[in-house]
Coordinates of C-alpha atoms in Angstrom, one line a residue:
M26 CA 19.7 -58.7 -60.1
K27 CA 19.0 -56.1 -62.6
V28 CA 15.0 -55.7 -63.9
A29 CA 14.2 -53.5 -67.1
V30 CA 10.3 -52.2 -67.6
T31 CA 8.8 -51.0 -70.5
G32 CA 6.0 -48.3 -70.1
A33 CA 7.5 -47.3 -66.7
T34 CA 5.6 -44.2 -67.0
S35 CA 2.4 -45.8 -67.0
D36 CA -0.2 -46.5 -64.3
F37 CA 0.8 -49.9 -64.2
G38 CA 4.8 -49.0 -64.1
A39 CA 3.5 -46.1 -61.2
A40 CA 2.0 -49.2 -59.3
I41 CA 5.0 -51.9 -59.8
L42 CA 8.1 -49.8 -60.0
P43 CA 7.8 -49.2 -55.9
A44 CA 7.7 -52.9 -55.2
L45 CA 10.6 -53.7 -57.4
C46 CA 12.9 -51.1 -56.1
A47 CA 11.9 -52.1 -52.4
D48 CA 13.2 -55.7 -53.4
P49 CA 16.8 -55.8 -51.4
E50 CA 17.7 -58.3 -54.3
I51 CA 17.4 -56.0 -56.9
D52 CA 19.8 -53.7 -57.6
E53 CA 19.2 -52.1 -60.6
V54 CA 15.9 -51.2 -62.1
I55 CA 15.7 -49.5 -65.7
G56 CA 12.5 -47.5 -66.4
L57 CA 11.9 -47.2 -70.4
G58 CA 9.2 -44.5 -71.4
R59 CA 8.9 -41.5 -73.5
R60 CA 8.7 -39.4 -70.4
P61 CA 10.4 -39.5 -66.7
P62 CA 8.7 -42.0 -64.4
R63 CA 6.8 -40.8 -61.7
L64 CA 8.7 -42.1 -59.1
C65 CA 12.2 -41.0 -58.0
H66 CA 14.5 -43.8 -56.4
P67 CA 18.6 -44.3 -56.1
K68 CA 17.9 -47.9 -57.5
L69 CA 15.6 -46.2 -60.5
R70 CA 17.5 -45.3 -63.7
S71 CA 15.2 -43.7 -66.4
R72 CA 15.8 -44.2 -70.0
R73 CA 13.5 -42.4 -72.9
L74 CA 13.2 -45.0 -75.5
D75 CA 10.2 -46.1 -78.0
V76 CA 9.5 -50.0 -77.6
R77 CA 9.5 -50.2 -81.2
S78 CA 13.4 -48.8 -81.1
P79 CA 16.2 -51.3 -82.2
E80 CA 18.4 -50.1 -79.4
L81 CA 16.2 -52.4 -77.2
A82 CA 18.2 -55.4 -77.0
G83 CA 21.4 -52.8 -75.8
V84 CA 19.3 -51.5 -73.1
F85 CA 18.3 -55.2 -71.7
D86 CA 22.0 -56.6 -71.8
G87 CA 22.6 -57.7 -68.4
C88 CA 18.9 -57.8 -67.1
E89 CA 17.9 -60.9 -65.4
A90 CA 14.0 -60.0 -66.1
V91 CA 12.0 -57.7 -68.1
L92 CA 8.8 -56.4 -67.2
H93 CA 6.6 -55.0 -70.3
L94 CA 4.0 -52.8 -69.4
A95 CA 3.8 -50.3 -72.4
F96 CA 0.8 -50.7 -74.1
V97 CA -1.8 -47.9 -75.9
V98 CA -5.1 -48.7 -73.8
E99 CA -6.5 -44.8 -74.1
E100 CA -8.4 -44.6 -77.8
I101 CA -6.6 -42.3 -80.2
R102 CA -8.3 -42.2 -83.8
D103 CA -5.2 -43.3 -85.4
K104 CA -5.6 -47.1 -84.9
A105 CA -2.8 -48.1 -87.3
E106 CA -0.5 -46.3 -84.9
I107 CA -1.9 -48.4 -81.9
H108 CA -1.8 -51.5 -83.5
D109 CA 2.0 -50.5 -84.5
I110 CA 2.8 -49.5 -81.1
N111 CA 1.1 -52.5 -79.4
L112 CA 1.9 -55.6 -81.6
R113 CA 5.3 -54.2 -83.6
G114 CA 6.4 -52.7 -80.0
S115 CA 5.8 -55.9 -77.9
R116 CA 7.2 -58.1 -80.7
N117 CA 10.4 -56.4 -80.7
V118 CA 10.2 -56.4 -76.8
I119 CA 10.5 -60.3 -76.8
D120 CA 12.7 -60.4 -79.7
S121 CA 15.4 -58.0 -78.1
A122 CA 15.1 -59.7 -74.7
A123 CA 16.0 -62.8 -76.4
R124 CA 18.7 -61.5 -77.8
A125 CA 20.0 -59.7 -74.9
G126 CA 19.9 -63.2 -73.0
V127 CA 16.8 -62.2 -70.5
E128 CA 16.1 -65.4 -68.3
R129 CA 12.5 -64.0 -67.7
L130 CA 10.0 -61.9 -69.7
V131 CA 6.9 -61.1 -67.9
V132 CA 3.8 -59.6 -70.1
A133 CA 1.3 -57.4 -69.2
S134 CA -2.2 -58.9 -70.8
S135 CA -5.8 -58.3 -69.9
V136 CA -8.5 -60.6 -69.1
N137 CA -9.8 -58.4 -72.5
A138 CA -7.5 -61.1 -74.4
Y139 CA -10.4 -63.7 -73.8
G140 CA -12.6 -61.3 -76.4
V141 CA -16.1 -60.1 -75.5
G142 CA -18.3 -63.8 -75.8
D143 CA -20.7 -65.0 -73.5
L144 CA -18.0 -66.7 -71.1
P145 CA -18.6 -68.0 -68.0
K146 CA -17.9 -66.9 -64.7
L147 CA -14.7 -67.6 -63.4
V148 CA -12.8 -68.6 -66.6
D149 CA -9.4 -70.5 -66.5
E150 CA -6.6 -70.5 -68.7
D151 CA -7.9 -73.5 -70.6
V152 CA -10.3 -71.3 -72.5
F153 CA -8.6 -69.6 -75.7
P154 CA -7.9 -66.1 -76.1
S155 CA -9.9 -65.0 -78.9
G156 CA -9.7 -61.5 -78.8
S157 CA -11.9 -59.4 -80.9
P158 CA -11.1 -57.7 -84.0
D159 CA -14.1 -54.9 -83.4
H160 CA -12.3 -53.9 -80.3
Y161 CA -8.5 -52.5 -80.8
Y162 CA -7.7 -53.3 -77.2
F163 CA -9.0 -56.8 -77.2
Y164 CA -7.5 -57.8 -80.3
D165 CA -4.0 -56.7 -79.7
K166 CA -3.7 -58.0 -76.3
A167 CA -4.9 -61.3 -77.7
E168 CA -2.6 -61.0 -80.8
V169 CA 0.6 -60.1 -78.3
E170 CA -0.2 -63.3 -76.5
H171 CA -0.4 -65.5 -79.7
Y172 CA 2.9 -64.4 -80.9
A173 CA 4.2 -65.0 -77.4
E174 CA 3.0 -68.8 -77.6
W175 CA 4.6 -69.0 -81.1
W176 CA 7.9 -68.0 -79.8
L177 CA 8.2 -70.2 -76.9
R178 CA 6.9 -73.1 -79.1
R179 CA 9.9 -72.3 -81.4
H180 CA 12.3 -71.4 -78.6
P181 CA 11.8 -74.2 -76.0
G182 CA 14.0 -73.9 -72.7
E183 CA 15.4 -70.6 -73.7
M184 CA 13.7 -67.4 -72.3
A185 CA 10.8 -67.8 -69.7
I186 CA 7.5 -65.7 -70.9
A187 CA 4.6 -65.3 -68.6
L188 CA 1.4 -63.3 -69.5
L189 CA -0.3 -61.9 -66.5
R190 CA -4.1 -61.1 -67.6
S191 CA -5.1 -58.8 -65.1
P192 CA -8.9 -57.5 -64.6
Y193 CA -9.6 -53.7 -63.8
V194 CA -7.0 -52.3 -61.6
I195 CA -7.7 -49.5 -59.3
G196 CA -5.8 -47.5 -56.8
P197 CA -4.0 -44.0 -56.5
S198 CA -2.1 -44.1 -59.3
F199 CA -5.1 -45.4 -61.6
G200 CA -7.4 -43.3 -63.8
N201 CA -9.0 -44.0 -67.0
D202 CA -12.5 -43.7 -68.8
G203 CA -13.6 -46.9 -67.6
I204 CA -13.3 -46.0 -64.0
D205 CA -14.9 -42.5 -64.6
A206 CA -17.9 -44.2 -66.5
L207 CA -18.0 -47.3 -63.7
T208 CA -18.8 -44.5 -60.9
A209 CA -20.4 -42.1 -62.6
P210 CA -24.1 -41.0 -61.6
V211 CA -25.6 -42.6 -64.5
L212 CA -24.5 -45.5 -66.8
M213 CA -25.6 -47.0 -70.2
L214 CA -24.6 -50.5 -70.4
P215 CA -25.5 -53.5 -72.9
E216 CA -26.7 -56.4 -71.2
A217 CA -26.5 -54.9 -68.1
G218 CA -28.4 -57.9 -66.4
R219 CA -25.7 -60.0 -67.3
A220 CA -22.4 -57.5 -67.1
G221 CA -20.0 -58.4 -64.5
Y222 CA -16.5 -57.2 -63.2
Q223 CA -13.8 -58.1 -60.8
F224 CA -11.1 -55.4 -59.5
L225 CA -7.6 -55.5 -58.3
H226 CA -6.2 -53.0 -56.0
Q227 CA -2.9 -52.0 -57.4
R228 CA -0.9 -53.4 -54.5
D229 CA -2.0 -56.6 -55.2
L230 CA -1.2 -56.0 -58.9
A231 CA 2.4 -54.9 -57.8
D232 CA 2.9 -57.9 -55.8
A233 CA 1.8 -60.5 -58.7
F234 CA 4.4 -58.7 -60.9
H235 CA 7.0 -58.5 -58.4
R236 CA 6.8 -62.6 -58.0
A237 CA 6.8 -63.2 -61.7
A238 CA 9.9 -61.1 -61.9
K239 CA 11.8 -63.6 -59.8
L240 CA 10.3 -66.8 -60.9
S241 CA 10.6 -68.5 -64.3
L242 CA 7.0 -68.7 -65.3
V243 CA 5.7 -69.9 -68.7
G244 CA 2.4 -69.1 -70.5
P245 CA -0.6 -67.4 -69.6
Y246 CA -1.8 -66.7 -65.9
N247 CA -5.2 -65.1 -64.6
L248 CA -4.9 -62.5 -62.0
G249 CA -8.2 -62.7 -60.7
T250 CA -10.0 -62.7 -57.1
Q251 CA -12.0 -65.3 -55.9
D252 CA -15.0 -63.0 -56.4
W253 CA -16.6 -60.9 -58.8
I254 CA -19.5 -58.2 -59.0
S255 CA -22.2 -57.5 -61.1
A256 CA -22.7 -54.2 -62.8
R257 CA -26.4 -54.1 -61.0
D258 CA -24.5 -54.6 -57.5
L259 CA -21.9 -52.1 -58.4
A260 CA -24.7 -49.3 -59.2
R261 CA -26.6 -50.2 -56.0
M262 CA -23.3 -50.2 -54.1
H263 CA -22.8 -46.3 -55.0
G264 CA -26.4 -45.3 -56.3
Q265 CA -25.7 -45.4 -59.9
L266 CA -28.8 -44.9 -61.9
L267 CA -28.1 -48.2 -64.4
A268 CA -29.6 -48.4 -67.9
G269 CA -29.8 -51.6 -70.1
V270 CA -29.2 -50.3 -74.0
P271 CA -28.9 -52.3 -77.1
E272 CA -25.1 -52.8 -78.2
K273 CA -25.1 -52.1 -81.8
P274 CA -27.2 -48.6 -81.7
A275 CA -25.1 -47.7 -78.6
R276 CA -22.0 -48.4 -80.5
R277 CA -22.9 -46.2 -83.1
I278 CA -23.8 -43.5 -81.0
A279 CA -20.4 -43.9 -79.3
D280 CA -18.5 -43.7 -82.9
V281 CA -20.2 -40.7 -83.7
L282 CA -19.6 -38.8 -80.3
F283 CA -16.0 -40.0 -80.6
R284 CA -15.4 -38.6 -84.0
L285 CA -16.9 -35.2 -83.0
G286 CA -14.5 -35.3 -80.0
L287 CA -17.4 -35.3 -77.4
F288 CA -16.9 -38.7 -75.9
P289 CA -13.2 -40.3 -75.0
A290 CA -14.0 -43.6 -76.5
S291 CA -15.4 -45.3 -79.3
G292 CA -17.9 -48.1 -79.9
Q293 CA -14.9 -50.3 -79.5
W294 CA -15.2 -49.7 -76.0
V295 CA -19.0 -50.2 -75.4
V296 CA -19.1 -54.1 -74.0
P297 CA -21.4 -55.9 -71.8
G298 CA -19.1 -55.9 -68.9
D299 CA -15.6 -57.8 -68.2
T300 CA -14.5 -61.6 -68.7
C301 CA -14.2 -62.4 -64.9
V302 CA -11.2 -65.0 -64.3
D303 CA -10.2 -67.8 -62.0
G304 CA -6.8 -66.9 -60.5
S305 CA -6.1 -70.4 -58.9
R306 CA -3.2 -71.0 -61.5
F307 CA -1.3 -68.3 -60.7
R308 CA -2.0 -68.5 -56.7
A309 CA -0.6 -71.9 -57.1
A310 CA 2.4 -71.1 -58.9
T311 CA 3.6 -68.3 -56.9
G312 CA 2.0 -68.3 -53.5
W313 CA 0.1 -65.0 -54.7
A314 CA -3.2 -64.0 -52.6
P315 CA -4.8 -60.7 -53.4
A316 CA -5.5 -59.1 -50.0
L317 CA -8.7 -57.5 -51.3
T318 CA -11.7 -59.1 -52.8
S319 CA -13.5 -57.6 -55.8
S320 CA -16.0 -55.9 -53.6
E321 CA -13.6 -54.4 -51.5
A322 CA -11.7 -53.0 -54.3
A323 CA -14.8 -51.7 -56.2
A324 CA -15.7 -49.9 -52.5
I325 CA -12.3 -48.4 -52.6
M326 CA -12.8 -47.3 -56.2
V327 CA -16.2 -45.6 -55.6
L328 CA -15.0 -43.5 -52.5
H329 CA -11.5 -42.4 -54.1
K330 CA -14.1 -41.0 -57.0
G331 CA -16.2 -39.3 -54.1
R332 CA -19.0 -41.2 -54.6
P333 CA -21.0 -42.9 -51.6
V334 CA -21.2 -46.4 -50.5
L335 CA -24.7 -47.2 -49.6
P336 CA -25.7 -50.5 -48.3
A337 CA -24.1 -51.7 -45.2
R338 CA -23.0 -55.0 -46.4
Y339 CA -20.2 -53.3 -48.8
A340 CA -18.8 -51.0 -46.0
L341 CA -15.2 -51.7 -45.6
S342 CA -14.0 -53.6 -42.1
G343 CA -10.9 -55.6 -42.8
K344 CA -8.0 -53.8 -42.0
A345 CA -6.5 -54.1 -45.2
A346 CA -9.1 -52.6 -47.2
C347 CA -9.8 -49.9 -44.8
E348 CA -6.0 -48.7 -44.8
R349 CA -5.7 -48.8 -48.6
A350 CA -9.2 -46.7 -48.9
L351 CA -7.2 -44.4 -46.5
E352 CA -3.8 -44.5 -48.7
P353 CA -4.1 -41.1 -49.9
A354 CA -5.2 -39.4 -46.6
T355 CA -2.2 -41.1 -44.6
E356 CA 0.3 -39.9 -47.2
I357 CA -0.9 -36.7 -46.3
L358 CA -0.5 -37.1 -42.9
A359 CA 3.1 -38.5 -43.4
G360 CA 4.0 -35.4 -45.2
W361 CA 2.4 -33.4 -42.1
V362 CA 4.9 -35.5 -39.8
E363 CA 7.6 -34.7 -41.7
T364 CA 7.1 -30.9 -42.1
V365 CA 4.7 -29.6 -39.3
G366 CA 6.5 -29.7 -35.9
G367 CA 3.1 -29.7 -33.7
I368 CA 1.7 -32.8 -35.7
R369 CA 5.5 -34.4 -35.9
A370 CA 6.1 -34.1 -32.1
L371 CA 2.6 -35.9 -31.4
V372 CA 3.7 -38.8 -33.5
E373 CA 7.3 -39.0 -32.6
E374 CA 6.3 -39.3 -29.3
S375 CA 3.9 -41.7 -29.6
G376 CA 6.7 -44.5 -31.6
G377 CA 5.8 -42.9 -35.1
L378 CA 3.0 -43.4 -37.6
E379 CA 3.8 -46.8 -38.7
K380 CA 3.4 -48.4 -35.4
A381 CA -0.1 -46.5 -34.8
L382 CA -1.3 -48.0 -37.9
G383 CA -0.2 -51.4 -37.3
R384 CA -1.8 -51.4 -33.7
L385 CA -5.0 -49.7 -34.5
E386 CA -8.4 -51.5 -35.4
H387 CA -11.1 -50.4 -37.8
V388 CA -14.9 -51.6 -36.9
Q389 CA -17.9 -51.2 -38.5
R390 CA -21.3 -50.6 -36.2
P391 CA -25.0 -50.6 -37.8
V392 CA -26.9 -47.5 -37.6
P393 CA -30.3 -47.0 -39.2
S394 CA -28.5 -45.2 -41.9
G395 CA -26.3 -48.3 -42.5
S396 CA -23.2 -48.4 -41.2
V397 CA -20.9 -46.3 -38.9
H398 CA -17.0 -46.7 -39.2
L399 CA -15.0 -46.4 -36.0
E400 CA -11.3 -46.3 -36.0
V401 CA -10.0 -47.7 -32.2
H402 CA -6.7 -47.1 -30.8
P403 CA -6.1 -49.6 -27.7
A404 CA -4.4 -47.9 -24.8
E405 CA -1.1 -48.5 -24.2
G406 CA 0.2 -49.9 -20.6
V407 CA -2.7 -49.3 -17.7
R408 CA -5.8 -48.0 -19.3
L409 CA -6.6 -44.8 -17.6
G410 CA -10.4 -44.2 -19.4
T411 CA -11.8 -44.3 -22.9
V412 CA -13.0 -41.5 -25.1
V413 CA -15.1 -41.4 -28.4
V414 CA -14.0 -38.7 -30.7
S415 CA -16.4 -37.6 -33.4
A416 CA -13.8 -36.2 -35.9
G417 CA -16.5 -33.6 -36.9
P418 CA -18.1 -32.5 -39.9
G419 CA -16.6 -32.2 -43.2
L420 CA -13.5 -34.4 -42.0
H421 CA -12.9 -37.9 -41.1
A422 CA -11.0 -39.9 -38.3
R423 CA -7.7 -40.0 -40.3
W424 CA -6.9 -36.4 -39.6
C425 CA -7.4 -36.9 -35.9
T426 CA -4.9 -40.3 -36.0
P427 CA -2.4 -38.1 -34.2
L428 CA -4.3 -37.1 -31.5
A429 CA -5.1 -40.6 -30.7
M430 CA -1.9 -41.8 -31.2
S431 CA -0.8 -39.6 -28.6
L432 CA -3.7 -40.2 -26.3
A433 CA -3.4 -43.9 -26.7
R434 CA 0.2 -43.7 -25.4
H435 CA -0.7 -41.9 -22.2
G436 CA -3.1 -44.7 -21.4
V437 CA -6.3 -43.6 -23.1
E438 CA -8.3 -45.6 -25.5
V439 CA -9.5 -43.7 -28.3
V440 CA -12.4 -44.6 -30.7
L441 CA -12.8 -42.3 -33.6
V442 CA -16.0 -41.8 -35.4
D443 CA -16.4 -41.1 -39.2
L444 CA -20.0 -39.4 -39.0
P445 CA -22.3 -41.0 -41.8
G446 CA -21.1 -39.8 -45.2
H447 CA -17.7 -39.2 -44.3
G448 CA -14.5 -41.0 -44.5
L449 CA -15.4 -45.2 -44.5
S450 CA -18.8 -45.0 -43.1
T451 CA -21.9 -45.2 -45.1
G452 CA -24.2 -42.6 -46.6
R453 CA -24.1 -39.5 -49.1
R454 CA -20.8 -37.9 -48.9
G455 CA -20.7 -34.9 -46.8
R456 CA -24.4 -35.7 -45.6
A457 CA -24.9 -36.0 -41.9
D458 CA -28.3 -34.7 -40.4
R459 CA -29.1 -34.6 -36.6
E460 CA -30.9 -37.9 -36.4
A461 CA -27.6 -39.4 -38.4
V462 CA -25.3 -37.8 -36.3
A463 CA -26.9 -39.0 -33.0
S464 CA -27.3 -42.6 -34.1
A465 CA -23.5 -42.7 -35.3
L466 CA -22.1 -41.1 -31.8
A467 CA -24.6 -43.6 -30.0
A468 CA -23.3 -46.6 -31.6
A469 CA -19.4 -45.8 -31.2
I470 CA -20.5 -45.0 -27.4
R471 CA -22.3 -48.2 -27.0
Y472 CA -19.2 -50.1 -28.7
A473 CA -16.7 -48.2 -26.3
S474 CA -19.0 -48.9 -23.5
T475 CA -18.0 -52.8 -24.2
R476 CA -14.4 -52.3 -24.2
S477 CA -14.7 -51.2 -20.6
S478 CA -16.1 -51.3 -17.2
M479 CA -16.3 -47.4 -16.9
P480 CA -18.5 -45.4 -19.6
P481 CA -16.3 -43.3 -22.0
Y482 CA -15.8 -39.5 -22.7
L483 CA -17.4 -37.9 -25.7
V484 CA -14.8 -35.5 -27.4
R485 CA -16.7 -33.5 -30.1
P486 CA -16.6 -29.9 -31.4
E487 CA -18.8 -27.0 -30.5
P488 CA -19.7 -24.8 -33.3
V489 CA -18.3 -20.9 -32.9
A490 CA -18.6 -17.6 -34.4
R491 CA -17.4 -17.5 -37.9
R492 CA -14.7 -15.1 -37.0
R493 CA -13.2 -17.5 -34.7
R494 CA -12.8 -20.3 -37.0
S495 CA -9.3 -20.2 -37.6
G496 CA -6.1 -22.1 -36.7
G497 CA -6.5 -25.8 -36.6
L498 CA -5.2 -27.6 -39.9
L499 CA -5.0 -24.1 -41.5
A500 CA -2.7 -22.4 -38.9
V501 CA -0.8 -25.9 -38.1
T502 CA -0.2 -26.9 -41.7
G503 CA 0.1 -23.4 -43.4
Q504 CA -2.8 -24.6 -45.8
P505 CA -6.7 -25.2 -45.9
P506 CA -8.2 -28.7 -45.1
P507 CA -7.2 -31.2 -48.1
P508 CA -9.6 -32.2 -50.7
H509 CA -10.4 -35.6 -49.1
V510 CA -13.1 -33.3 -46.8
L511 CA -16.5 -35.2 -46.9
G512 CA -15.1 -38.3 -47.2
C513 CA -13.8 -37.8 -50.5
L514 CA -10.8 -39.7 -50.0
H515 CA -9.2 -39.4 -53.3
G516 CA -9.9 -35.9 -55.7
N517 CA -11.5 -32.8 -55.8
A518 CA -14.0 -31.5 -53.6
D519 CA -16.0 -28.1 -54.3
P520 CA -14.8 -25.7 -51.5
L521 CA -18.4 -23.8 -51.4
V522 CA -19.7 -27.7 -51.2
V523 CA -17.4 -28.5 -48.2
R524 CA -18.3 -25.2 -46.3
R525 CA -21.9 -25.8 -46.8
A526 CA -21.8 -29.1 -45.5
I527 CA -19.7 -28.4 -42.2
A528 CA -22.1 -25.4 -41.5
R529 CA -25.4 -27.5 -41.8
T530 CA -23.7 -30.7 -40.1
A531 CA -22.4 -28.9 -37.6
K532 CA -25.6 -27.1 -36.7
D533 CA -27.3 -30.7 -36.8
Q534 CA -24.8 -31.8 -34.4
A535 CA -25.0 -29.3 -32.1
A536 CA -28.8 -29.4 -31.9
G537 CA -28.7 -31.8 -28.8
A538 CA -29.6 -35.6 -29.1
V539 CA -30.0 -38.3 -26.5
L540 CA -26.9 -40.3 -26.5
P541 CA -26.1 -43.2 -23.9
P542 CA -24.5 -42.7 -20.6
V543 CA -21.2 -41.1 -21.3
A544 CA -18.8 -40.0 -18.3
G545 CA -18.7 -36.5 -19.5
V546 CA -18.5 -34.5 -22.4
I547 CA -15.0 -32.4 -23.2
P548 CA -16.0 -29.6 -25.7
V549 CA -13.6 -28.3 -28.4
A550 CA -14.0 -25.1 -30.0
G551 CA -14.3 -25.3 -33.4
P552 CA -16.3 -26.8 -36.5
S553 CA -14.4 -30.1 -36.0
V554 CA -11.9 -31.8 -33.8
A555 CA -9.2 -31.9 -36.5
L556 CA -9.7 -27.8 -37.1
A557 CA -9.3 -26.9 -33.0
P558 CA -7.7 -23.5 -32.7
G559 CA -4.3 -24.5 -31.4
G560 CA -4.3 -27.5 -33.4
L561 CA -4.2 -31.3 -31.7
T562 CA -1.7 -30.3 -29.0
P563 CA -4.4 -28.4 -26.6
V564 CA -6.9 -30.8 -27.6
R565 CA -4.6 -33.9 -26.2
D566 CA -3.9 -31.6 -23.0
A567 CA -7.8 -31.0 -22.0
V568 CA -8.6 -34.5 -22.4
L569 CA -5.7 -36.3 -20.5
R570 CA -6.5 -33.4 -17.5
V571 CA -10.1 -34.9 -17.6
V572 CA -9.4 -38.6 -18.0
R573 CA -6.5 -38.4 -15.5
A574 CA -8.7 -36.5 -12.9
S575 CA -11.2 -39.1 -13.3
A576 CA -9.0 -41.9 -13.0
G577 CA -7.5 -40.5 -9.9
R578 CA -11.2 -39.9 -8.2
Q579 CA -11.8 -43.8 -9.1
A580 CA -8.6 -44.9 -7.5
H581 CA -9.5 -43.0 -4.2
A582 CA -12.9 -44.4 -4.3
R583 CA -11.3 -48.1 -4.5
E584 CA -8.9 -47.1 -1.5
E585 CA -11.7 -45.9 0.4
V586 CA -13.8 -49.1 -0.2
Q587 CA -10.9 -51.3 0.9
S588 CA -9.9 -49.4 3.8

């Protein structure tokens, strides 16, 4: 099967191309764009071509399916150029695909095709996509759908055209002014009280387009989740100050700032939220089911932008949601497995990173400040004991996953703890005072105690003098801790803020707190377990020595009782 993709260099292309290339039934993918695509794959052949080009039919020749993703989203001043690319380009794609004998065409539309009216939640495909002449993107999406519908009526039984309307898409490949605004500390929004949004993770988007490329679907299909989140709830999620503003004055101000180059978008993007849609029709036709809810996707978006998730009710707990939130960190970790001998040895002896990710569990436990996230690695074979590992200030549990994998391989159950404000725990990013740290560790110890008849050991970092803070990730990987410290799972973090947060949290953590009973404390010299001098292997060996000795003593005691 041969597939062509326009807009292959876009965020949509970056999300969808890997799914197409991973399909064994697809032999070749042609990526069309103005620059090389982000993905390198043996199946992918890149071609620089404008969607308005008359050569398009020749490129589509032999393709069974075409995915049309090319569209101008980010605003430029020349609206005539925008309309020409979006409208004439899309018409050229449809006509060229038909001339080339393409069987299926999948067009990336948008929920914005419905326009900006006061529509109910959730909207289905029976509602007409009216667009909006005052909003170029909304108008162009609707006009492309109208042309596609006209073409289908004029050419019944020929090429199948599916129009997939997606809401906000989030994920590591996506970044735009809208996401920046929704995750900013302050947002001014027209009719904030009624505004709502749906969010779709890029993997769910890719799954939808992959399915549509292989099925002869005709007409519009909404790619909505079964829930939506109000603008006020989204603001509460990360502590955003949301202010309602009159729409007309806000649009005029945005227009002026855009003309002066002081704002990335004009008043054409000043709208009271998005249309929230019902995706039942597409689910019934294809079996597609998004793995994440809109609330889960929104929480991932917030975390990837370095913002906090504050209320416990929004804390991520489902495995799919947690792993997708941790994707950027997991990709870095996978790179270290390939290049760093010490980490590679721990991972390979445990059967590989993929195996560990399949076995581990994600748990959220309530604490006074919100919710603390635990990454649990069940022991393989006979359980020797349980350890609770605090990743330490400034880092999150995923950096200790190789350590946990290796310990689990040797019969030790491991509970990794994200301190408050770190990783997938709730709280202000990078902030964990003495009480918060004590509450998080106590919750982890209590949880670990429910999984075993014996109390767990606590593995925790012990602060050392500044001159001794070396080794760990810096010595082992040859690079400083990545920008995901402070629980900022994606994006950049100010190194000075990181150092201050680590120092402050380490001081509070070492201040001595009353914790539930433990079998013992295994100290690790350094500001965090992941930054221990010498790397993770010495930590693994020290833990195994203690746990094995304890298991031996318990076995000996049982033998004496039995005798």
